[in-house]
JSON list of C-alpha atoms and ligand atoms in Angstrom, two decimals:
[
{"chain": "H", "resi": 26, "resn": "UNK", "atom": "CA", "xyz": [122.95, 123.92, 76.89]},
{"chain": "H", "resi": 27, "resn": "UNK", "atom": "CA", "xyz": [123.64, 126.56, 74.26]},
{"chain": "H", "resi": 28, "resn": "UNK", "atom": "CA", "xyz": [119.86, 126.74, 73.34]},
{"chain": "H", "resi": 29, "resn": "UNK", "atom": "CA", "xyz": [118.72, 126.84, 76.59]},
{"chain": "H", "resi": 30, "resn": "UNK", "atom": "CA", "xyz": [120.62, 129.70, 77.63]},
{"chain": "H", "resi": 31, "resn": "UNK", "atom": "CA", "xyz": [119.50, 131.24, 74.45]},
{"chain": "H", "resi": 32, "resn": "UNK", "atom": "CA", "xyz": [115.89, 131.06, 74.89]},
{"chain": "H", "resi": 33, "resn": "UNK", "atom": "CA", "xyz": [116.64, 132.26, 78.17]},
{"chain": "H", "resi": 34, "resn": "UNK", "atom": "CA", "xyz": [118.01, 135.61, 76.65]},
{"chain": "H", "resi": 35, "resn": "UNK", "atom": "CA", "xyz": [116.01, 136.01, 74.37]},
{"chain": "H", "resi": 36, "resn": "UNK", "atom": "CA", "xyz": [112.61, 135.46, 76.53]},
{"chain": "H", "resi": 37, "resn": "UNK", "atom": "CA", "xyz": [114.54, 138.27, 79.07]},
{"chain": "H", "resi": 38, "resn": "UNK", "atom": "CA", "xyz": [115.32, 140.42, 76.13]},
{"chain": "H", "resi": 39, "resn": "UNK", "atom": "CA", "xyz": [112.70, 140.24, 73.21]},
{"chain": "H", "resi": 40, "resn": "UNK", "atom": "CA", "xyz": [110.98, 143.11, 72.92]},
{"chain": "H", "resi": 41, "resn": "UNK", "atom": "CA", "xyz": [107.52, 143.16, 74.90]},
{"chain": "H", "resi": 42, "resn": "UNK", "atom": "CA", "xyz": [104.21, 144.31, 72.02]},
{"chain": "H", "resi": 43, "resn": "UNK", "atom": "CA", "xyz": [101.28, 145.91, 73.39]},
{"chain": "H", "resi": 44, "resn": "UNK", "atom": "CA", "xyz": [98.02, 145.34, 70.45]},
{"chain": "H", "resi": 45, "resn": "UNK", "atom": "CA", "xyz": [96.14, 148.62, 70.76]},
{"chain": "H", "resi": 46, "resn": "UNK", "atom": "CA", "xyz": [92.77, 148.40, 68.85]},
{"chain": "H", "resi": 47, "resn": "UNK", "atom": "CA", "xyz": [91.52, 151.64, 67.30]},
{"chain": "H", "resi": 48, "resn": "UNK", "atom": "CA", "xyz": [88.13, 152.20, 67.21]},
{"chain": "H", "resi": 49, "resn": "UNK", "atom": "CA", "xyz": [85.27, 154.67, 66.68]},
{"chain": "H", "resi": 50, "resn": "UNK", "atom": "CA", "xyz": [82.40, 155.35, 63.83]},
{"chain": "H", "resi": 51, "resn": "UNK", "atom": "CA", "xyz": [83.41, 156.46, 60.66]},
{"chain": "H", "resi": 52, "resn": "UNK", "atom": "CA", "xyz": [84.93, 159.26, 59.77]},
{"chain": "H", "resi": 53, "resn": "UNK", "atom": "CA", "xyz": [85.99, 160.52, 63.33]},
{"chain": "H", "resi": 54, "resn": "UNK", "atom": "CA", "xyz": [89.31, 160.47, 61.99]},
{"chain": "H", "resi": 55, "resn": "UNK", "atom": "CA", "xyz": [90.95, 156.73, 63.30]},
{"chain": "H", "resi": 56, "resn": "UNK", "atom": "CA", "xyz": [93.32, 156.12, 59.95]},
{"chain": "H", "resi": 57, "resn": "UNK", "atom": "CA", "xyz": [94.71, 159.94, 60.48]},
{"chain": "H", "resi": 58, "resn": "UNK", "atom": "CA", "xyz": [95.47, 159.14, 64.02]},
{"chain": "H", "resi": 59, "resn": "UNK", "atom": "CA", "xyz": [97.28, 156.38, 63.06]},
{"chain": "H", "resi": 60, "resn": "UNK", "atom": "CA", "xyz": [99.21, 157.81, 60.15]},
{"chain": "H", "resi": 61, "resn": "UNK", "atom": "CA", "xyz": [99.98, 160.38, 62.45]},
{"chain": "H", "resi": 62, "resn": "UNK", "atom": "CA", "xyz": [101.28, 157.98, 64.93]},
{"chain": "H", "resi": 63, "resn": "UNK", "atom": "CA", "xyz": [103.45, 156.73, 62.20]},
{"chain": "H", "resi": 64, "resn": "UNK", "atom": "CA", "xyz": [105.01, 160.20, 61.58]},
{"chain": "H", "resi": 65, "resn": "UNK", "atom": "CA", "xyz": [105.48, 160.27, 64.76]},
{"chain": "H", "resi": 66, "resn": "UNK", "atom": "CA", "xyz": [107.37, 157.23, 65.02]},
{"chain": "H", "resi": 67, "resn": "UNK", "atom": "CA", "xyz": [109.48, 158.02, 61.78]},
{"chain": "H", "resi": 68, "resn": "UNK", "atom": "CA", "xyz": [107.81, 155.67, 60.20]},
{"chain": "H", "resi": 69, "resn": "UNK", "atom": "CA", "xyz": [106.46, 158.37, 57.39]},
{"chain": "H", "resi": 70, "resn": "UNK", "atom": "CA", "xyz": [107.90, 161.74, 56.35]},
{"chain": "H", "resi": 71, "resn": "UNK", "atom": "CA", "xyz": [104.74, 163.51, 56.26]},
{"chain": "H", "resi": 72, "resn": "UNK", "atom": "CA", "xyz": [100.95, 163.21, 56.94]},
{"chain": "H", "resi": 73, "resn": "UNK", "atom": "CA", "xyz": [98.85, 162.97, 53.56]},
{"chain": "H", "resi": 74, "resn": "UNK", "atom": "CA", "xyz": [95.31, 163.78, 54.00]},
{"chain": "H", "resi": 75, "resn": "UNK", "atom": "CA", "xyz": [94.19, 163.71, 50.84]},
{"chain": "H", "resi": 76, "resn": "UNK", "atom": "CA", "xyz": [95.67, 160.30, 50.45]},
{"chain": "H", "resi": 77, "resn": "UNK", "atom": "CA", "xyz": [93.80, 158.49, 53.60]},
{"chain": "H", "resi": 78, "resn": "UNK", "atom": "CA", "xyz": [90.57, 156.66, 52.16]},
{"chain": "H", "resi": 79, "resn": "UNK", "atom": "CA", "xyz": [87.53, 155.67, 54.34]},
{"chain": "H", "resi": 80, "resn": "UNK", "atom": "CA", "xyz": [89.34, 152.25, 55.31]},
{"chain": "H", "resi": 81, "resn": "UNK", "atom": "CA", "xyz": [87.25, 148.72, 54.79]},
{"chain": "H", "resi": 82, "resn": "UNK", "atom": "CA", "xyz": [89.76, 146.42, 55.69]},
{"chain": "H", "resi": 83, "resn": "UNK", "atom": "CA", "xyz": [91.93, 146.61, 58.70]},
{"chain": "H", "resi": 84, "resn": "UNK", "atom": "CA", "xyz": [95.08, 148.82, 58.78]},
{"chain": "H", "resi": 85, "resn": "UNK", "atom": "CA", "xyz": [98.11, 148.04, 60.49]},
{"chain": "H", "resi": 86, "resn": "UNK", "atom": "CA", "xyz": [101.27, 149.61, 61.95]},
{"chain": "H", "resi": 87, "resn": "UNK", "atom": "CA", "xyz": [103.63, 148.57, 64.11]},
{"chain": "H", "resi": 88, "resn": "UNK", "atom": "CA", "xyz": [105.51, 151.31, 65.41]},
{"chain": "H", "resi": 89, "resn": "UNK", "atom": "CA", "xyz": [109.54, 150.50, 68.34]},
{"chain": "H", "resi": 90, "resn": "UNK", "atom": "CA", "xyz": [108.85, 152.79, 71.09]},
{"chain": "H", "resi": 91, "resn": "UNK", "atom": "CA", "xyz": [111.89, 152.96, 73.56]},
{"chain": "H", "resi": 92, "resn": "UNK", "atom": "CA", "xyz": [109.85, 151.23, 75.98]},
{"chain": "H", "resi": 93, "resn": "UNK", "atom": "CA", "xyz": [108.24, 148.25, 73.69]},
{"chain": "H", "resi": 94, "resn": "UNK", "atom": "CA", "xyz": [106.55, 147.21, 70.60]},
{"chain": "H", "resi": 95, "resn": "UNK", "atom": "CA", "xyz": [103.25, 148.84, 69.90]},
{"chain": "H", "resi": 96, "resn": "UNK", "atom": "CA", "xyz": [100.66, 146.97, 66.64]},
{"chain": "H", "resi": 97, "resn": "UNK", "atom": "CA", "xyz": [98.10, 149.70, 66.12]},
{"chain": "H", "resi": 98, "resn": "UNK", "atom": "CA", "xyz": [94.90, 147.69, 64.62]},
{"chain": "H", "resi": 99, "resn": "UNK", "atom": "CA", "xyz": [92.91, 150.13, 62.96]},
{"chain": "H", "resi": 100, "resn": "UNK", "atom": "CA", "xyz": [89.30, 149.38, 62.25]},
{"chain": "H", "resi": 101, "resn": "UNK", "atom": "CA", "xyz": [86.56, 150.80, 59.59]},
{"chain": "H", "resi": 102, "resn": "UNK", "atom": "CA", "xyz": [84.21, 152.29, 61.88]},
{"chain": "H", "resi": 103, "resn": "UNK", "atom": "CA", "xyz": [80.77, 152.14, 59.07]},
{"chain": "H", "resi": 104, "resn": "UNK", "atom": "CA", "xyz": [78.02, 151.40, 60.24]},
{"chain": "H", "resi": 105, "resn": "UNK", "atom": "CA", "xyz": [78.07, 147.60, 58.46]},
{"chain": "H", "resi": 106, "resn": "UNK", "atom": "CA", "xyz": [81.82, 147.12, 59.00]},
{"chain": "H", "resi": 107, "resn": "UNK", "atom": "CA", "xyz": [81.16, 147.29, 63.13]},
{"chain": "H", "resi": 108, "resn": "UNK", "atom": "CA", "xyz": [79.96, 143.78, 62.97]},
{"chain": "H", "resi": 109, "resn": "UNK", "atom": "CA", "xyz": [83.78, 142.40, 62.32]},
{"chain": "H", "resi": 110, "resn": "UNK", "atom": "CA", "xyz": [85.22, 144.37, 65.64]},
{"chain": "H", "resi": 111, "resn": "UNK", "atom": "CA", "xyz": [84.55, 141.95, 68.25]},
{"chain": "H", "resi": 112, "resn": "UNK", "atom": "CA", "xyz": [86.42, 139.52, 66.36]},
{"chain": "H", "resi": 113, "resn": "UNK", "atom": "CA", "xyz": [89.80, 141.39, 67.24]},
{"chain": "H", "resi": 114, "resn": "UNK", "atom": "CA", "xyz": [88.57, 142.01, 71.25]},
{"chain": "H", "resi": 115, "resn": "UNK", "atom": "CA", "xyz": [90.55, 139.07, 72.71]},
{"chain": "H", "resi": 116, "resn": "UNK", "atom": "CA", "xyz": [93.98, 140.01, 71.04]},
{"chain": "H", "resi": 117, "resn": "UNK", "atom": "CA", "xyz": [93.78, 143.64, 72.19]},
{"chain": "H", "resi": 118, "resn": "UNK", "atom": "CA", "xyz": [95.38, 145.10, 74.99]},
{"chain": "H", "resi": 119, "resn": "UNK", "atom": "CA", "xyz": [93.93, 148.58, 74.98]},
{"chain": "H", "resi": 120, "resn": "UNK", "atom": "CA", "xyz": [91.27, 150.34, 73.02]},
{"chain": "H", "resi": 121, "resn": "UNK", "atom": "CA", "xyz": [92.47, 153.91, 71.57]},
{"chain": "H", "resi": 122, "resn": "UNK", "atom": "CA", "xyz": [88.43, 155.06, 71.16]},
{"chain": "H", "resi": 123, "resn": "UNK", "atom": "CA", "xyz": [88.10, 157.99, 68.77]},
{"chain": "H", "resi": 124, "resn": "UNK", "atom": "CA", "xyz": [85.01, 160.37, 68.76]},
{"chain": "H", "resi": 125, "resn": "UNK", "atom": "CA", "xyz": [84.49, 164.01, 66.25]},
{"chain": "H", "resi": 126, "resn": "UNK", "atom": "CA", "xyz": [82.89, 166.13, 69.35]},
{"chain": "H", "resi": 127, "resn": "UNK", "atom": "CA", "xyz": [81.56, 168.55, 66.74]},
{"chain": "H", "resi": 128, "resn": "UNK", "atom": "CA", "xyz": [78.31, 167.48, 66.22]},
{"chain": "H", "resi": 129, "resn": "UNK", "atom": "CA", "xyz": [75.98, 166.58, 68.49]},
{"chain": "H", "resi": 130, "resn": "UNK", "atom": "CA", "xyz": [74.65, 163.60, 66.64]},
{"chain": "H", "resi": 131, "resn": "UNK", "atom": "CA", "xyz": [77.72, 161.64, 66.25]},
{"chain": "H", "resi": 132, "resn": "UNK", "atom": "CA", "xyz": [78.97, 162.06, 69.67]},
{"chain": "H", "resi": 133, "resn": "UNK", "atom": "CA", "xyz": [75.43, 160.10, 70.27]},
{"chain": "H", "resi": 134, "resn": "UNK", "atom": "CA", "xyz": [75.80, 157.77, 68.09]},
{"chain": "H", "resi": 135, "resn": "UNK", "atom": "CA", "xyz": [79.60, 157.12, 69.34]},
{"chain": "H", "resi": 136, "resn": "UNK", "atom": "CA", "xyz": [78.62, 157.27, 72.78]},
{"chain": "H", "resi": 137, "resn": "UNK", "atom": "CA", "xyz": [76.63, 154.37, 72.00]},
{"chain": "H", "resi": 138, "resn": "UNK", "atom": "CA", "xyz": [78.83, 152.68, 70.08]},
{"chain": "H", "resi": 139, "resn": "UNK", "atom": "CA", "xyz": [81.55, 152.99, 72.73]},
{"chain": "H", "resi": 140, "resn": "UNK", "atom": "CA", "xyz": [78.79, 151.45, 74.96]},
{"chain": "H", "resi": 141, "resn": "UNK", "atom": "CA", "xyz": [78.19, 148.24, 73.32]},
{"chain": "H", "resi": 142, "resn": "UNK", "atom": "CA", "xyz": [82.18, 147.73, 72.75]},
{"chain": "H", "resi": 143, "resn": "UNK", "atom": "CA", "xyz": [82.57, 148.54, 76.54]},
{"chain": "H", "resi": 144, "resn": "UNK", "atom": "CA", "xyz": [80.15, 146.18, 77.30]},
{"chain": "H", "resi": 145, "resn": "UNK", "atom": "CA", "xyz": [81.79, 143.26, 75.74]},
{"chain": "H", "resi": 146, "resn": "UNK", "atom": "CA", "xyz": [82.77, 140.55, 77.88]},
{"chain": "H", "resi": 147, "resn": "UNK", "atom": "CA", "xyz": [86.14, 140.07, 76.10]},
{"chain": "H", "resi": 148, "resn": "UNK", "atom": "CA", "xyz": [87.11, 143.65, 76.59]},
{"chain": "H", "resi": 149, "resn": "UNK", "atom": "CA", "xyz": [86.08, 143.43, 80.48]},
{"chain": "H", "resi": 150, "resn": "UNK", "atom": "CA", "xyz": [89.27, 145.28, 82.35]},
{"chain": "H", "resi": 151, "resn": "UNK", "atom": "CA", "xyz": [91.00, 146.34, 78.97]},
{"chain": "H", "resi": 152, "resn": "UNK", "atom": "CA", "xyz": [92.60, 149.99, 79.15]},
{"chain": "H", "resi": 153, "resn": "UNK", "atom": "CA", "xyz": [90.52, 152.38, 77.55]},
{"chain": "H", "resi": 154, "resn": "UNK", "atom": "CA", "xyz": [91.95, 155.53, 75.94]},
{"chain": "H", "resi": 155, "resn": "UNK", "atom": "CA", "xyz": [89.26, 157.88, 74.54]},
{"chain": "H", "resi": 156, "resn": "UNK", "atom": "CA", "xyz": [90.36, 160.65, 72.06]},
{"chain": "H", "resi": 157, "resn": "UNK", "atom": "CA", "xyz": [88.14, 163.90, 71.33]},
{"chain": "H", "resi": 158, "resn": "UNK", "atom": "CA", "xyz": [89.50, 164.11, 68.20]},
{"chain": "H", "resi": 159, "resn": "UNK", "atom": "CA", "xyz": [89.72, 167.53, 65.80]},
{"chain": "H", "resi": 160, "resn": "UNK", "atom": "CA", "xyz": [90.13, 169.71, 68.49]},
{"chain": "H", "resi": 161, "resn": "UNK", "atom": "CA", "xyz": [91.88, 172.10, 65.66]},
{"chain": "H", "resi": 162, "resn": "UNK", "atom": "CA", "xyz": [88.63, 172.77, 64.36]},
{"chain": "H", "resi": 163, "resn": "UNK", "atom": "CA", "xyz": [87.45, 176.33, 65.35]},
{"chain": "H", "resi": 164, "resn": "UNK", "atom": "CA", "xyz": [83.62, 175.93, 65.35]},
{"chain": "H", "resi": 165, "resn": "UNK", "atom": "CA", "xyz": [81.60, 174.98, 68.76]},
{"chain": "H", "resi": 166, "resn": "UNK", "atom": "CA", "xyz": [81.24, 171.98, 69.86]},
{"chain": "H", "resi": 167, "resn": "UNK", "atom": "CA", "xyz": [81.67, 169.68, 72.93]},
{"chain": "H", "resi": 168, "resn": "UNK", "atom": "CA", "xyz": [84.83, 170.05, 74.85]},
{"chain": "H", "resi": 169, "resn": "UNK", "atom": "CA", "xyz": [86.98, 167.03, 76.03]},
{"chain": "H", "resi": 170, "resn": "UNK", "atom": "CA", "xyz": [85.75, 167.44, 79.80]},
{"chain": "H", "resi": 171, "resn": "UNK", "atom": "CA", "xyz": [81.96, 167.62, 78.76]},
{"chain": "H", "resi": 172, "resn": "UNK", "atom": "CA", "xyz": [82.62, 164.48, 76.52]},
{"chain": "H", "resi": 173, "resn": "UNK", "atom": "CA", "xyz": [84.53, 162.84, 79.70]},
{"chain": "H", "resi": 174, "resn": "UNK", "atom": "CA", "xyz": [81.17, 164.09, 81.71]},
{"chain": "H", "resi": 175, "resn": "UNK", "atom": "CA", "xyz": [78.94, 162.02, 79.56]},
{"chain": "H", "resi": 176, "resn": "UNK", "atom": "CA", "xyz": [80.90, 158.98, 79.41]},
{"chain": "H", "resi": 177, "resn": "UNK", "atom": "CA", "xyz": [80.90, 159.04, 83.24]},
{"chain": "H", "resi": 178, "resn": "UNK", "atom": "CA", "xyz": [77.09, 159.80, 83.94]},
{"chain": "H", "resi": 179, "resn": "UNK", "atom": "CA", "xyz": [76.15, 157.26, 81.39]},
{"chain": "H", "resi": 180, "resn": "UNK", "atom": "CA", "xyz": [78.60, 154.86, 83.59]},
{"chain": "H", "resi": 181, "resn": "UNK", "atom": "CA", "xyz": [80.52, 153.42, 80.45]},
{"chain": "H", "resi": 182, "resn": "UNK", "atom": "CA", "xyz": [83.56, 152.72, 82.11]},
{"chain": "H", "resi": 183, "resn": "UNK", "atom": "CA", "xyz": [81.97, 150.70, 84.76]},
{"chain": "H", "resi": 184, "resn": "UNK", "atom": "CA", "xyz": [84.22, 147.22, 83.60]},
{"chain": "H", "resi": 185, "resn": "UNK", "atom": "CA", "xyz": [87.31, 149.62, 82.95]},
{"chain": "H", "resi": 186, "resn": "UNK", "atom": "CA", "xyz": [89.11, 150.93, 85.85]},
{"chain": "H", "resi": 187, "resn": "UNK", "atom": "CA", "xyz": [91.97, 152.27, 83.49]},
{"chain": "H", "resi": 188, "resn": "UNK", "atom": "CA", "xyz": [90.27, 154.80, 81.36]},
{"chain": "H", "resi": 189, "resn": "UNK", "atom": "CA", "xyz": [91.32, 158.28, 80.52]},
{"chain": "H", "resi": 190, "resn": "UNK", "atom": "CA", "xyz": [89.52, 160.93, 77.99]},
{"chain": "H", "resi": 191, "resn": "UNK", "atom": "CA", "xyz": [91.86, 163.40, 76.19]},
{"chain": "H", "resi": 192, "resn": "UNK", "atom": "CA", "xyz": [91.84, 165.95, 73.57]},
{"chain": "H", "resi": 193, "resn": "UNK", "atom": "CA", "xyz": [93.99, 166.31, 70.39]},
{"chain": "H", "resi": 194, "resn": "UNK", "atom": "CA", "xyz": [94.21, 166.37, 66.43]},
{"chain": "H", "resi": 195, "resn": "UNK", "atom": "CA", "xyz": [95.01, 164.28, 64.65]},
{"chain": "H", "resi": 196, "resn": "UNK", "atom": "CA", "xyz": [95.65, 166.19, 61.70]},
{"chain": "H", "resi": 197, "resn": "UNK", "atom": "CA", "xyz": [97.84, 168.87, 63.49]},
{"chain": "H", "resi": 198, "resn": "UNK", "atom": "CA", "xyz": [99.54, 165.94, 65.96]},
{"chain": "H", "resi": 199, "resn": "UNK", "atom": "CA", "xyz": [98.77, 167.54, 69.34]},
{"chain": "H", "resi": 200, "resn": "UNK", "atom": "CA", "xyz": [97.61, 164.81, 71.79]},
{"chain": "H", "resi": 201, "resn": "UNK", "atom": "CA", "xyz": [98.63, 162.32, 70.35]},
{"chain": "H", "resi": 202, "resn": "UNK", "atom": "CA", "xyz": [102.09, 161.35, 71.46]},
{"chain": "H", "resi": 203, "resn": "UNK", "atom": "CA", "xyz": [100.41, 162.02, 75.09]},
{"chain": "H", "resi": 204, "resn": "UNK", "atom": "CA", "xyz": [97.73, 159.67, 74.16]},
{"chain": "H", "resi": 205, "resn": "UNK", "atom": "CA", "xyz": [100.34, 156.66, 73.32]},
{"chain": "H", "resi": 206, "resn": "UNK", "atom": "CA", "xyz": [102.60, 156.99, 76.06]},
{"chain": "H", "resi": 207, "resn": "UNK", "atom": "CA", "xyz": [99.43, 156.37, 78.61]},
{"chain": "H", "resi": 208, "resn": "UNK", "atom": "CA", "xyz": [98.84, 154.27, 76.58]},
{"chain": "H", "resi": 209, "resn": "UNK", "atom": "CA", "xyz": [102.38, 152.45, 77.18]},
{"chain": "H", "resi": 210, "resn": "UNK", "atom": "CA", "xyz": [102.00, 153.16, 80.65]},
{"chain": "H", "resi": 211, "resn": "UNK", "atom": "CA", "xyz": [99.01, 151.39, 81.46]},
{"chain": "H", "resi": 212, "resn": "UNK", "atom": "CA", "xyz": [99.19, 148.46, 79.23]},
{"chain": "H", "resi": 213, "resn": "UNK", "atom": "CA", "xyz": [102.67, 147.89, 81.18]},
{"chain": "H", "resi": 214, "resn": "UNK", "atom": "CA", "xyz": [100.84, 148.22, 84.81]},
{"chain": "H", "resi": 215, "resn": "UNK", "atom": "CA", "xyz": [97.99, 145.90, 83.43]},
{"chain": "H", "resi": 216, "resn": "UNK", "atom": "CA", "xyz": [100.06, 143.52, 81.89]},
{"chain": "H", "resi": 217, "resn": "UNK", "atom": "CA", "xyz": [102.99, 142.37, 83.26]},
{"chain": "H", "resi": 218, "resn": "UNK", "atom": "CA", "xyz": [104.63, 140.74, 80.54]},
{"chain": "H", "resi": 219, "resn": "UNK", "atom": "CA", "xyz": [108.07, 138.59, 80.62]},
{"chain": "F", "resi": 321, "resn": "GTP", "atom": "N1", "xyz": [90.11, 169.02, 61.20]},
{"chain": "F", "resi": 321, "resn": "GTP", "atom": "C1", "xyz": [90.45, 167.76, 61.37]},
{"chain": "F", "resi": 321, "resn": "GTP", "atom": "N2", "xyz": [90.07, 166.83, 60.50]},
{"chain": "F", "resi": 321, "resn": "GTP", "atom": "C2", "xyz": [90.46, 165.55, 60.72]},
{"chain": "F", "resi": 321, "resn": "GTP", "atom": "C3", "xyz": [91.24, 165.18, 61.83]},
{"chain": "F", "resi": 321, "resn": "GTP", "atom": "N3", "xyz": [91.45, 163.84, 61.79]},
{"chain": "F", "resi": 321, "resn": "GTP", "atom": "C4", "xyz": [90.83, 163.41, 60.68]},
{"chain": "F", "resi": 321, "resn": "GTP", "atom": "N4", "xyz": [90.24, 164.44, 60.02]},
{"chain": "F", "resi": 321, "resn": "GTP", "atom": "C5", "xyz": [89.48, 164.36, 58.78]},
{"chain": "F", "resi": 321, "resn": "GTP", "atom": "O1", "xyz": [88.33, 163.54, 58.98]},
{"chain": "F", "resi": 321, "resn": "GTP", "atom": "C6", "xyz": [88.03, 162.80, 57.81]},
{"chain": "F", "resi": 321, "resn": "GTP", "atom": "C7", "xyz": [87.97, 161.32, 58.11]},
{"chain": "F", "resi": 321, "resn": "GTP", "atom": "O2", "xyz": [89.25, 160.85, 58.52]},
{"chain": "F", "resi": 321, "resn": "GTP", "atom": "P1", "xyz": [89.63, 159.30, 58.53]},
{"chain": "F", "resi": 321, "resn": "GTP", "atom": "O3", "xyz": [90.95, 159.21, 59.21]},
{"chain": "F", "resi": 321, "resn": "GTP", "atom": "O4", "xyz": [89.49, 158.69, 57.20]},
{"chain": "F", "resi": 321, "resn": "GTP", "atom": "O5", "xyz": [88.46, 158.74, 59.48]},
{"chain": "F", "resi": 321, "resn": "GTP", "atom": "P2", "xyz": [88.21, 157.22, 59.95]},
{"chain": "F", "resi": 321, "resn": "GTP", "atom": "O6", "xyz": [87.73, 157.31, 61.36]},
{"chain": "F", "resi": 321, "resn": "GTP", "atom": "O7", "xyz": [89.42, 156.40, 59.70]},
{"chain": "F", "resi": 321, "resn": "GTP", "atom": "O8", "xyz": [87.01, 156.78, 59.02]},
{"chain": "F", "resi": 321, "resn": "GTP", "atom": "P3", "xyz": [86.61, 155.26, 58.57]},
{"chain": "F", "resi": 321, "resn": "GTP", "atom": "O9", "xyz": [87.81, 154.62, 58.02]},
{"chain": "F", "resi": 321, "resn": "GTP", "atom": "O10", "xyz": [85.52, 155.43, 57.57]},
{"chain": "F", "resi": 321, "resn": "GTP", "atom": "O11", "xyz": [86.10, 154.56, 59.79]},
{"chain": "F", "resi": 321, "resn": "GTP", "atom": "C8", "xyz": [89.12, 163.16, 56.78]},
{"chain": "F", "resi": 321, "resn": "GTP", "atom": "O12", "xyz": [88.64, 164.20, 55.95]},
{"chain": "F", "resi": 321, "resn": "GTP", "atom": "C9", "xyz": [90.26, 163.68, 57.66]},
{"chain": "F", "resi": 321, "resn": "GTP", "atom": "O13", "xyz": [91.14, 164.59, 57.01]},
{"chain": "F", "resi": 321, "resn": "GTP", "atom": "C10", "xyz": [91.63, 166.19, 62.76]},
{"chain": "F", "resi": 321, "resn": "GTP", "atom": "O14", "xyz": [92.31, 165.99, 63.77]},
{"chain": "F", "resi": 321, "resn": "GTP", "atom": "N5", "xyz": [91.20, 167.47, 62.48]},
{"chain": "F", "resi": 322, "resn": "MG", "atom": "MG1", "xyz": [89.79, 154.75, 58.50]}
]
């Protein structure tokens, strides 16, 4: 009896985790984002540029938000490293996309990126968040609404209903606590979790 009421409050009381899966091609700025997050989260003191490598692996954070456990999955985004993504599309509950919009070449080449993840079966209906990342950066470039433009002419979020596109740094941290709690948000309306 004593077990059974226990697995009862623990089921009503364990914590519910949301896996968000950060993507994007290299360099766009994905392992900042998510050290930032962990700043953020009080998880680290202080952002360390300097000390974020082009990742290879996977890195991993798991952050307590008020409102439930978040795993951030972050992903190399190379060129030969994209191969391994689709491998972590079933376990994810949102996709945090991240794209430099300050050079008109690799906002091609993640605009198609973004299309072939989109386009995945496994991902069909999964919340996507994508984040026009280094918006601190002075020089021209393509704002977050013209990026937001493309993505709809080009019909990307055709199999994602919950989509937003937003703006932020990740090196100076505006955005990005926005970004998460939609995040939140709409993995809790997708999901309903017990
Ligand atoms: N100005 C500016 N630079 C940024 C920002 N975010 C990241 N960077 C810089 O962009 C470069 C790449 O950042 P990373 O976080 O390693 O990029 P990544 O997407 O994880 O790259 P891969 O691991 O190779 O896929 C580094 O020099 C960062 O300091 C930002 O918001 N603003
Ligand atoms: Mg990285």
């Amino acid at each position: 009896m004593f077990s059974l009421l226990y697995g009862f409050w623990q089921k009503v009381f364990e914590r519910v985790e949301y896996r968000v899966l950060i993507l994007g091609i290299d360099s766009v700025g994905k392992t900042t984002l998510l050290e930032r997050i962990k700043v953020d989260y009080k998880l680290s003191a202080s952002l360390r540029p300097s000390a974020i490598l082009p990742t290879v692996g996977l890195n991993i954070a798991r952050v307590e938000d008020p409102a439930c456990r978040l795993v951030f999955w972050d992903l190399g985004g190379q060129a030969g490293l994209r191969s391994i993504w689709d491998k972590y599309y079933r376990e994810a509950d949102s996709i945090l996309f991240v794209v430099d919009c300050f050079e008109e070449a690799r906002i091609a080449e993640s605009l198609e990126v973004l299309e072939e993840c989109l386009s995945n079966n496994d991902l069909v209906g999964v919340p996507v968040l994508v984040f026009a990342n280094k918006q601190d950066q002075a020089r021209g470039g393509s704002s977050t609404e013209a990026l937001g433009s493309r993505i709809m002419d080009r019909g990307l979020f055709e199999n994602h209903s919950i989509h937003h596109v937003a703006g932020g740094s990740a090196f100076e941290g505006f955005g990005v606590r926005e970004g998460v709690q939609w995040l939140i948000k709409v993995m809790k309306t997708n999901q309903i979790k017990v």
